[in-house]
Amino acid sequence: MEFLRPASWDEALAAKAEHPAALPVSGGTDVMVELNFDVRRPSAILDLNRVTELAEWSDDGAVVRLGAAVPYARIIEELSGPLPGLALAAHTVGSPQIRNRGSVGGNLGAASPAGDAHPALLAAGRDVSVEAESVRGTRLIPIDEFYVGVKRNSLAPDELIRAVRIPVADGPQQFSKIGTRNAMVIAVCAFGFALHPKDGTVGTGIGSAAPTPRRAVAAEEYLAGELAARGLWESGGLLGPEVVRRFGELVREAASPIDDVRGTAAYRRHALAVLARRTLTWCWNDYGKQIRSAA
């Protein structure tokens, strides 16, 4: 097994072009587990730890450009304002040691349906995109097109993830997951939710309950329609139990889970409906307070 250690981004791209089968490593929190258990045995390891720009982020007031290697601990500390849903998801990742090493770029590269960052990224809006680069150039992959199968993404063999572009939150966001214990656990299922009052939409993200992370599109459309038709974006008034219940049902119907050692498909569907109702209620209560305080 070759060990490649570029000192710059250009060197990293050149190495990936020359060794397209090389496995990129930054935090290594997923990769090292697979290597230790002999789940994966790549021909080469591409160590990106010396590429310092991958651990940087910027915010122009509309979009956060999040470097692929910015660790979860820094997302929690530095980005809970502009990216509240992702910061909440980051709180649930592993242990403090893992949060100091693991990153959203690593989650995206692994493309596991149980990755904690995915529901929050999907819920953050359809303008979320993955910045992929190779020696051939840069392209932006919409987050909805990034996941193509179980642990498979749409990166070309010679591409590396440089950053993720995420709109700054314009409304409340939430993330919730269920595991077999409260910490250091892979999600049985997870759900991300966001209100986007500027364009009158809502965002959802389902994790660990389908072959890939996915949205609950029918639930999004139903809720956005109810909010618009009843003037609730303007008033911040009560949703009513029927709307909350129906939203949960539509989220449940959007999932296609399996039975495995962590939980049954039936339990995952039930739990997603509960998580959807709770996150919607939490976000809407926060939104109503914002509307009333601004009046």
mmCIF file of C-alpha atoms in Angstrom:
data_model
loop_
_atom_site.group_PDB
_atom_site.id
_atom_site.type_symbol
_atom_site.label_atom_id
_atom_site.label_comp_id
_atom_site.label_asym_id
_atom_site.label_seq_id
_atom_site.Cartn_x
_atom_site.Cartn_y
_atom_site.Cartn_z
ATOM 1 C CA MET A 1 0.000 0.000 0.000
ATOM 2 C CA GLU A 2 1.429 3.374 -1.031
ATOM 3 C CA PHE A 3 1.245 6.357 1.308
ATOM 4 C CA LEU A 4 0.893 9.719 -0.462
ATOM 5 C CA ARG A 5 1.322 12.916 1.562
ATOM 6 C CA PRO A 6 0.895 16.069 -0.529
ATOM 7 C CA ALA A 7 1.835 19.427 0.990
ATOM 8 C CA SER A 8 -0.606 21.511 -1.069
ATOM 9 C CA TRP A 9 -3.955 21.269 -2.781
ATOM 10 C CA ASP A 10 -2.363 21.217 -6.234
ATOM 11 C CA GLU A 11 -0.132 18.355 -5.157
ATOM 12 C CA ALA A 12 -3.172 16.518 -3.793
ATOM 13 C CA LEU A 13 -5.028 16.860 -7.105
ATOM 14 C CA ALA A 14 -1.984 15.689 -9.042
ATOM 15 C CA ALA A 15 -1.614 12.674 -6.754
ATOM 16 C CA LYS A 16 -5.288 11.784 -7.109
ATOM 17 C CA ALA A 17 -5.025 12.065 -10.906
ATOM 18 C CA GLU A 18 -2.021 9.741 -10.919
ATOM 19 C CA HIS A 19 -3.561 7.351 -8.373
ATOM 20 C CA PRO A 20 -7.367 7.525 -8.855
ATOM 21 C CA ALA A 21 -7.871 4.514 -6.583
ATOM 22 C CA ALA A 22 -6.104 6.253 -3.687
ATOM 23 C CA LEU A 23 -8.307 6.632 -0.606
ATOM 24 C CA PRO A 24 -8.364 10.214 0.761
ATOM 25 C CA VAL A 25 -7.816 10.550 4.518
ATOM 26 C CA SER A 26 -8.083 13.642 6.686
ATOM 27 C CA GLY A 27 -9.710 12.885 10.044
ATOM 28 C CA GLY A 28 -9.745 9.175 9.268
ATOM 29 C CA THR A 29 -12.489 8.386 11.771
ATOM 30 C CA ASP A 30 -14.330 6.132 9.289
ATOM 31 C CA VAL A 31 -11.373 5.045 7.171
ATOM 32 C CA MET A 32 -9.236 3.726 10.031
ATOM 33 C CA VAL A 33 -12.086 1.560 11.307
ATOM 34 C CA GLU A 34 -12.475 -0.003 7.857
ATOM 35 C CA LEU A 35 -8.726 -0.567 7.561
ATOM 36 C CA ASN A 36 -8.452 -2.084 11.026
ATOM 37 C CA PHE A 37 -11.281 -4.537 10.329
ATOM 38 C CA ASP A 38 -9.991 -5.268 6.826
ATOM 39 C CA VAL A 39 -13.233 -4.025 5.279
ATOM 40 C CA ARG A 40 -11.202 -1.987 2.802
ATOM 41 C CA ARG A 41 -7.684 -2.445 1.488
ATOM 42 C CA PRO A 42 -6.910 0.369 -0.969
ATOM 43 C CA SER A 43 -3.827 0.397 -3.167
ATOM 44 C CA ALA A 44 -2.852 3.814 -1.807
ATOM 45 C CA ILE A 45 -3.718 6.236 1.012
ATOM 46 C CA LEU A 46 -3.876 9.954 0.195
ATOM 47 C CA ASP A 47 -3.179 11.879 3.417
ATOM 48 C CA LEU A 48 -4.666 15.397 3.183
ATOM 49 C CA ASN A 49 -3.714 16.619 6.649
ATOM 50 C CA ARG A 50 -1.032 18.986 5.389
ATOM 51 C CA VAL A 51 -3.486 20.756 3.033
ATOM 52 C CA THR A 52 -4.390 23.483 5.510
ATOM 53 C CA GLU A 53 -6.946 25.277 3.318
ATOM 54 C CA LEU A 54 -9.298 22.303 3.679
ATOM 55 C CA ALA A 55 -9.701 23.224 7.351
ATOM 56 C CA GLU A 56 -10.868 26.783 6.601
ATOM 57 C CA TRP A 57 -14.350 28.249 6.183
ATOM 58 C CA SER A 58 -15.774 31.566 5.026
ATOM 59 C CA ASP A 59 -19.144 33.311 5.258
ATOM 60 C CA ASP A 60 -20.189 36.060 2.838
ATOM 61 C CA GLY A 61 -23.500 36.607 4.629
ATOM 62 C CA ALA A 62 -25.469 34.454 2.200
ATOM 63 C CA VAL A 63 -23.438 31.242 1.883
ATOM 64 C CA VAL A 64 -20.978 29.446 4.133
ATOM 65 C CA ARG A 65 -18.146 27.808 2.218
ATOM 66 C CA LEU A 66 -17.170 24.997 4.563
ATOM 67 C CA GLY A 67 -13.777 23.405 3.937
ATOM 68 C CA ALA A 68 -13.953 19.626 3.643
ATOM 69 C CA ALA A 69 -11.736 19.076 6.689
ATOM 70 C CA VAL A 70 -13.255 21.588 9.132
ATOM 71 C CA PRO A 71 -13.852 19.337 12.159
ATOM 72 C CA TYR A 72 -17.230 18.945 13.793
ATOM 73 C CA ALA A 73 -15.966 20.537 17.012
ATOM 74 C CA ARG A 74 -15.295 23.792 15.163
ATOM 75 C CA ILE A 75 -18.684 23.681 13.443
ATOM 76 C CA ILE A 76 -20.269 23.522 16.889
ATOM 77 C CA GLU A 77 -18.141 26.364 18.267
ATOM 78 C CA GLU A 78 -17.979 28.675 15.259
ATOM 79 C CA LEU A 79 -20.974 28.010 12.994
ATOM 80 C CA SER A 80 -23.987 27.379 15.214
ATOM 81 C CA GLY A 81 -25.374 30.774 14.137
ATOM 82 C CA PRO A 82 -25.285 30.513 10.335
ATOM 83 C CA LEU A 83 -25.603 26.695 10.235
ATOM 84 C CA PRO A 84 -27.687 25.708 13.280
ATOM 85 C CA GLY A 85 -28.977 22.410 11.893
ATOM 86 C CA LEU A 86 -25.512 21.188 10.976
ATOM 87 C CA ALA A 87 -24.150 22.313 14.347
ATOM 88 C CA LEU A 88 -26.862 20.314 16.129
ATOM 89 C CA ALA A 89 -26.016 17.267 14.027
ATOM 90 C CA ALA A 90 -22.323 17.753 14.818
ATOM 91 C CA HIS A 91 -23.151 17.581 18.551
ATOM 92 C CA THR A 92 -24.344 13.991 18.069
ATOM 93 C CA VAL A 93 -21.251 12.716 16.262
ATOM 94 C CA GLY A 94 -19.226 10.154 18.192
ATOM 95 C CA SER A 95 -17.064 11.281 21.094
ATOM 96 C CA PRO A 96 -15.166 14.540 21.695
ATOM 97 C CA GLN A 97 -12.102 12.928 20.128
ATOM 98 C CA ILE A 98 -14.033 12.026 16.973
ATOM 99 C CA ARG A 99 -15.630 15.475 16.784
ATOM 100 C CA ASN A 100 -12.138 16.982 16.895
ATOM 101 C CA ARG A 101 -11.060 14.905 13.886
ATOM 102 C CA GLY A 102 -14.137 14.002 11.836
ATOM 103 C CA SER A 103 -15.549 16.354 9.209
ATOM 104 C CA VAL A 104 -18.446 16.881 6.835
ATOM 105 C CA GLY A 105 -16.120 16.180 3.911
ATOM 106 C CA GLY A 106 -15.376 12.774 5.382
ATOM 107 C CA ASN A 107 -19.078 12.081 5.888
ATOM 108 C CA LEU A 108 -19.741 12.981 2.270
ATOM 109 C CA GLY A 109 -16.861 10.893 0.990
ATOM 110 C CA ALA A 110 -18.066 7.829 2.872
ATOM 111 C CA ALA A 111 -21.681 8.515 1.766
ATOM 112 C CA SER A 112 -23.076 6.230 4.443
ATOM 113 C CA PRO A 113 -26.872 6.538 4.753
ATOM 114 C CA ALA A 114 -26.294 6.744 8.530
ATOM 115 C CA GLY A 115 -23.936 9.739 8.338
ATOM 116 C CA ASP A 116 -25.067 12.427 10.770
ATOM 117 C CA ALA A 117 -24.258 15.401 8.517
ATOM 118 C CA HIS A 118 -26.441 14.293 5.606
ATOM 119 C CA PRO A 119 -29.953 15.034 6.968
ATOM 120 C CA ALA A 120 -28.861 18.518 8.047
ATOM 121 C CA LEU A 121 -27.293 19.250 4.641
ATOM 122 C CA LEU A 122 -30.425 18.126 2.793
ATOM 123 C CA ALA A 123 -32.690 20.150 5.060
ATOM 124 C CA ALA A 124 -30.524 23.266 4.631
ATOM 125 C CA GLY A 125 -31.920 23.775 1.136
ATOM 126 C CA ARG A 126 -31.650 22.775 -2.491
ATOM 127 C CA ASP A 127 -28.845 25.292 -3.031
ATOM 128 C CA VAL A 128 -26.442 23.214 -0.942
ATOM 129 C CA SER A 129 -23.668 21.977 -3.218
ATOM 130 C CA VAL A 130 -20.482 19.951 -2.954
ATOM 131 C CA GLU A 131 -17.414 21.586 -4.465
ATOM 132 C CA ALA A 132 -15.510 18.797 -6.232
ATOM 133 C CA GLU A 133 -12.182 19.409 -7.923
ATOM 134 C CA SER A 134 -9.661 17.558 -10.073
ATOM 135 C CA VAL A 135 -6.808 18.560 -12.355
ATOM 136 C CA ARG A 136 -9.527 18.943 -14.997
ATOM 137 C CA GLY A 137 -11.294 21.722 -13.083
ATOM 138 C CA THR A 138 -13.987 22.404 -10.484
ATOM 139 C CA ARG A 139 -17.662 21.486 -10.518
ATOM 140 C CA LEU A 140 -20.505 22.050 -8.072
ATOM 141 C CA ILE A 141 -22.613 18.958 -7.373
ATOM 142 C CA PRO A 142 -26.100 19.714 -5.988
ATOM 143 C CA ILE A 143 -26.557 17.860 -2.722
ATOM 144 C CA ASP A 144 -29.615 16.049 -4.127
ATOM 145 C CA GLU A 145 -27.436 14.556 -6.878
ATOM 146 C CA PHE A 146 -24.478 13.657 -4.697
ATOM 147 C CA TYR A 147 -25.780 10.406 -3.183
ATOM 148 C CA VAL A 148 -26.141 7.692 -5.817
ATOM 149 C CA GLY A 149 -26.277 4.442 -3.819
ATOM 150 C CA VAL A 150 -25.364 2.727 -0.576
ATOM 151 C CA LYS A 151 -22.017 4.292 0.385
ATOM 152 C CA ARG A 152 -21.644 5.603 -3.162
ATOM 153 C CA ASN A 153 -21.349 9.210 -4.278
ATOM 154 C CA SER A 154 -21.138 10.981 -7.612
ATOM 155 C CA LEU A 155 -17.451 11.933 -7.442
ATOM 156 C CA ALA A 156 -15.327 10.972 -10.422
ATOM 157 C CA PRO A 157 -12.323 8.746 -9.640
ATOM 158 C CA ASP A 158 -9.898 11.666 -9.920
ATOM 159 C CA GLU A 159 -11.981 14.160 -7.903
ATOM 160 C CA LEU A 160 -11.580 15.321 -4.318
ATOM 161 C CA ILE A 161 -14.060 17.214 -2.141
ATOM 162 C CA ARG A 162 -12.704 20.697 -1.503
ATOM 163 C CA ALA A 163 -15.647 22.328 0.277
ATOM 164 C CA VAL A 164 -19.402 22.359 0.806
ATOM 165 C CA ARG A 165 -21.438 25.471 0.042
ATOM 166 C CA ILE A 166 -24.388 25.882 2.409
ATOM 167 C CA PRO A 167 -26.866 28.788 2.514
ATOM 168 C CA VAL A 168 -26.887 30.740 5.760
ATOM 169 C CA ALA A 169 -29.999 29.831 7.761
ATOM 170 C CA ASP A 170 -32.876 32.290 7.422
ATOM 171 C CA GLY A 171 -35.141 30.435 9.852
ATOM 172 C CA PRO A 172 -35.041 27.873 12.666
ATOM 173 C CA GLN A 173 -33.447 24.484 12.029
ATOM 174 C CA GLN A 174 -33.417 21.238 13.996
ATOM 175 C CA PHE A 175 -31.794 17.821 13.969
ATOM 176 C CA SER A 176 -32.726 14.729 15.919
ATOM 177 C CA LYS A 177 -31.643 11.116 15.861
ATOM 178 C CA ILE A 178 -32.366 7.865 17.646
ATOM 179 C CA GLY A 179 -29.676 5.398 18.629
ATOM 180 C CA THR A 180 -29.296 2.433 20.900
ATOM 181 C CA ARG A 181 -27.697 4.739 23.492
ATOM 182 C CA ASN A 182 -27.114 8.480 23.965
ATOM 183 C CA ALA A 183 -23.528 8.747 22.687
ATOM 184 C CA MET A 184 -20.968 7.012 20.467
ATOM 185 C CA VAL A 185 -23.694 5.422 18.387
ATOM 186 C CA ILE A 186 -24.651 4.947 14.750
ATOM 187 C CA ALA A 187 -28.145 6.299 14.133
ATOM 188 C CA VAL A 188 -31.076 3.911 14.001
ATOM 189 C CA CYS A 189 -32.693 6.790 12.127
ATOM 190 C CA ALA A 190 -32.219 10.549 11.976
ATOM 191 C CA PHE A 191 -34.138 13.559 10.733
ATOM 192 C CA GLY A 192 -33.188 17.111 9.840
ATOM 193 C CA PHE A 193 -35.689 19.934 9.448
ATOM 194 C CA ALA A 194 -35.443 23.591 8.454
ATOM 195 C CA LEU A 195 -37.798 26.505 7.841
ATOM 196 C CA HIS A 196 -36.910 28.803 4.937
ATOM 197 C CA PRO A 197 -39.255 31.798 5.297
ATOM 198 C CA LYS A 198 -37.463 33.918 2.682
ATOM 199 C CA ASP A 199 -38.655 31.698 -0.151
ATOM 200 C CA GLY A 200 -41.596 30.074 1.648
ATOM 201 C CA THR A 201 -40.184 26.543 1.660
ATOM 202 C CA VAL A 202 -39.233 23.931 4.217
ATOM 203 C CA GLY A 203 -36.397 21.432 4.136
ATOM 204 C CA THR A 204 -36.178 17.847 5.339
ATOM 205 C CA GLY A 205 -33.498 15.187 5.490
ATOM 206 C CA ILE A 206 -33.895 11.516 6.351
ATOM 207 C CA GLY A 207 -30.936 9.488 7.573
ATOM 208 C CA SER A 208 -30.376 5.772 8.159
ATOM 209 C CA ALA A 209 -33.790 4.819 6.789
ATOM 210 C CA ALA A 210 -33.173 4.368 3.041
ATOM 211 C CA PRO A 211 -30.336 3.239 0.750
ATOM 212 C CA THR A 212 -29.167 6.852 0.603
ATOM 213 C CA PRO A 213 -29.888 10.001 2.598
ATOM 214 C CA ARG A 214 -33.035 11.543 1.105
ATOM 215 C CA ARG A 215 -35.647 14.242 1.418
ATOM 216 C CA ALA A 216 -39.309 13.760 2.303
ATOM 217 C CA VAL A 217 -40.447 15.723 -0.740
ATOM 218 C CA ALA A 218 -44.197 15.196 -0.325
ATOM 219 C CA ALA A 219 -43.950 16.299 3.316
ATOM 220 C CA GLU A 220 -42.065 19.449 2.324
ATOM 221 C CA GLU A 221 -44.626 20.352 -0.324
ATOM 222 C CA TYR A 222 -47.572 19.649 1.962
ATOM 223 C CA LEU A 223 -46.276 21.766 4.823
ATOM 224 C CA ALA A 224 -45.141 24.657 2.607
ATOM 225 C CA GLY A 225 -48.577 24.674 0.989
ATOM 226 C CA GLU A 226 -50.353 24.778 4.346
ATOM 227 C CA LEU A 227 -48.155 27.598 5.625
ATOM 228 C CA ALA A 228 -48.745 29.683 2.512
ATOM 229 C CA ALA A 229 -52.480 29.001 2.193
ATOM 230 C CA ARG A 230 -53.191 29.920 5.817
ATOM 231 C CA GLY A 231 -50.894 32.942 5.961
ATOM 232 C CA LEU A 232 -48.833 31.352 8.717
ATOM 233 C CA TRP A 233 -45.512 32.633 7.438
ATOM 234 C CA GLU A 234 -46.769 36.127 8.201
ATOM 235 C CA SER A 235 -48.666 35.422 11.407
ATOM 236 C CA GLY A 236 -46.624 32.683 13.039
ATOM 237 C CA GLY A 237 -49.945 31.266 14.234
ATOM 238 C CA LEU A 238 -50.651 27.769 15.464
ATOM 239 C CA LEU A 239 -50.191 24.908 13.003
ATOM 240 C CA GLY A 240 -52.810 22.679 14.590
ATOM 241 C CA PRO A 241 -52.440 18.991 15.445
ATOM 242 C CA GLU A 242 -53.744 17.765 12.055
ATOM 243 C CA VAL A 243 -50.962 19.515 10.126
ATOM 244 C CA VAL A 244 -48.278 18.220 12.483
ATOM 245 C CA ARG A 245 -49.691 14.682 12.335
ATOM 246 C CA ARG A 246 -49.969 14.660 8.539
ATOM 247 C CA PHE A 247 -46.431 15.975 8.166
ATOM 248 C CA GLY A 248 -45.158 13.088 10.294
ATOM 249 C CA GLU A 249 -47.106 10.588 8.208
ATOM 250 C CA LEU A 250 -45.624 11.898 4.970
ATOM 251 C CA VAL A 251 -42.109 11.727 6.377
ATOM 252 C CA ARG A 252 -42.725 8.152 7.428
ATOM 253 C CA GLU A 253 -43.988 7.281 3.949
ATOM 254 C CA ALA A 254 -40.869 8.775 2.347
ATOM 255 C CA ALA A 255 -38.579 6.277 4.093
ATOM 256 C CA SER A 256 -37.642 2.858 2.772
ATOM 257 C CA PRO A 257 -35.729 1.299 5.676
ATOM 258 C CA ILE A 258 -34.498 -2.225 6.282
ATOM 259 C CA ASP A 259 -34.372 -4.541 9.279
ATOM 260 C CA ASP A 260 -30.865 -4.784 10.730
ATOM 261 C CA VAL A 261 -29.057 -5.217 14.027
ATOM 262 C CA ARG A 262 -29.851 -1.641 15.104
ATOM 263 C CA GLY A 263 -33.608 -1.687 14.484
ATOM 264 C CA THR A 264 -36.485 -2.943 12.421
ATOM 265 C CA ALA A 265 -37.921 -1.203 9.386
ATOM 266 C CA ALA A 266 -41.236 -0.779 11.183
ATOM 267 C CA TYR A 267 -39.561 0.871 14.165
ATOM 268 C CA ARG A 268 -37.592 3.220 11.918
ATOM 269 C CA ARG A 269 -40.764 4.371 10.151
ATOM 270 C CA HIS A 270 -42.540 4.948 13.450
ATOM 271 C CA ALA A 271 -39.559 6.794 14.932
ATOM 272 C CA LEU A 272 -39.200 9.051 11.890
ATOM 273 C CA ALA A 273 -42.811 10.172 12.209
ATOM 274 C CA VAL A 274 -42.160 11.052 15.861
ATOM 275 C CA LEU A 275 -38.929 12.905 15.037
ATOM 276 C CA ALA A 276 -40.656 14.797 12.248
ATOM 277 C CA ARG A 277 -43.480 15.947 14.512
ATOM 278 C CA ARG A 278 -41.056 17.000 17.243
ATOM 279 C CA THR A 279 -38.618 18.907 15.050
ATOM 280 C CA LEU A 280 -41.454 20.672 13.239
ATOM 281 C CA THR A 281 -43.007 21.695 16.570
ATOM 282 C CA TRP A 282 -39.700 22.942 17.979
ATOM 283 C CA CYS A 283 -38.895 24.965 14.864
ATOM 284 C CA TRP A 284 -42.376 26.415 14.540
ATOM 285 C CA ASN A 285 -42.457 27.457 18.194
ATOM 286 C CA ASP A 286 -39.150 29.271 17.676
ATOM 287 C CA TYR A 287 -40.411 30.874 14.482
ATOM 288 C CA GLY A 288 -43.612 32.057 16.167
ATOM 289 C CA LYS A 289 -41.570 33.696 18.928
ATOM 290 C CA GLN A 290 -39.482 35.495 16.306
ATOM 291 C CA ILE A 291 -42.574 36.807 14.543
ATOM 292 C CA ARG A 292 -44.170 38.011 17.775
ATOM 293 C CA SER A 293 -40.984 39.678 18.991
ATOM 294 C CA ALA A 294 -40.660 41.533 15.680
ATOM 295 C CA ALA A 295 -44.260 42.768 15.751
#
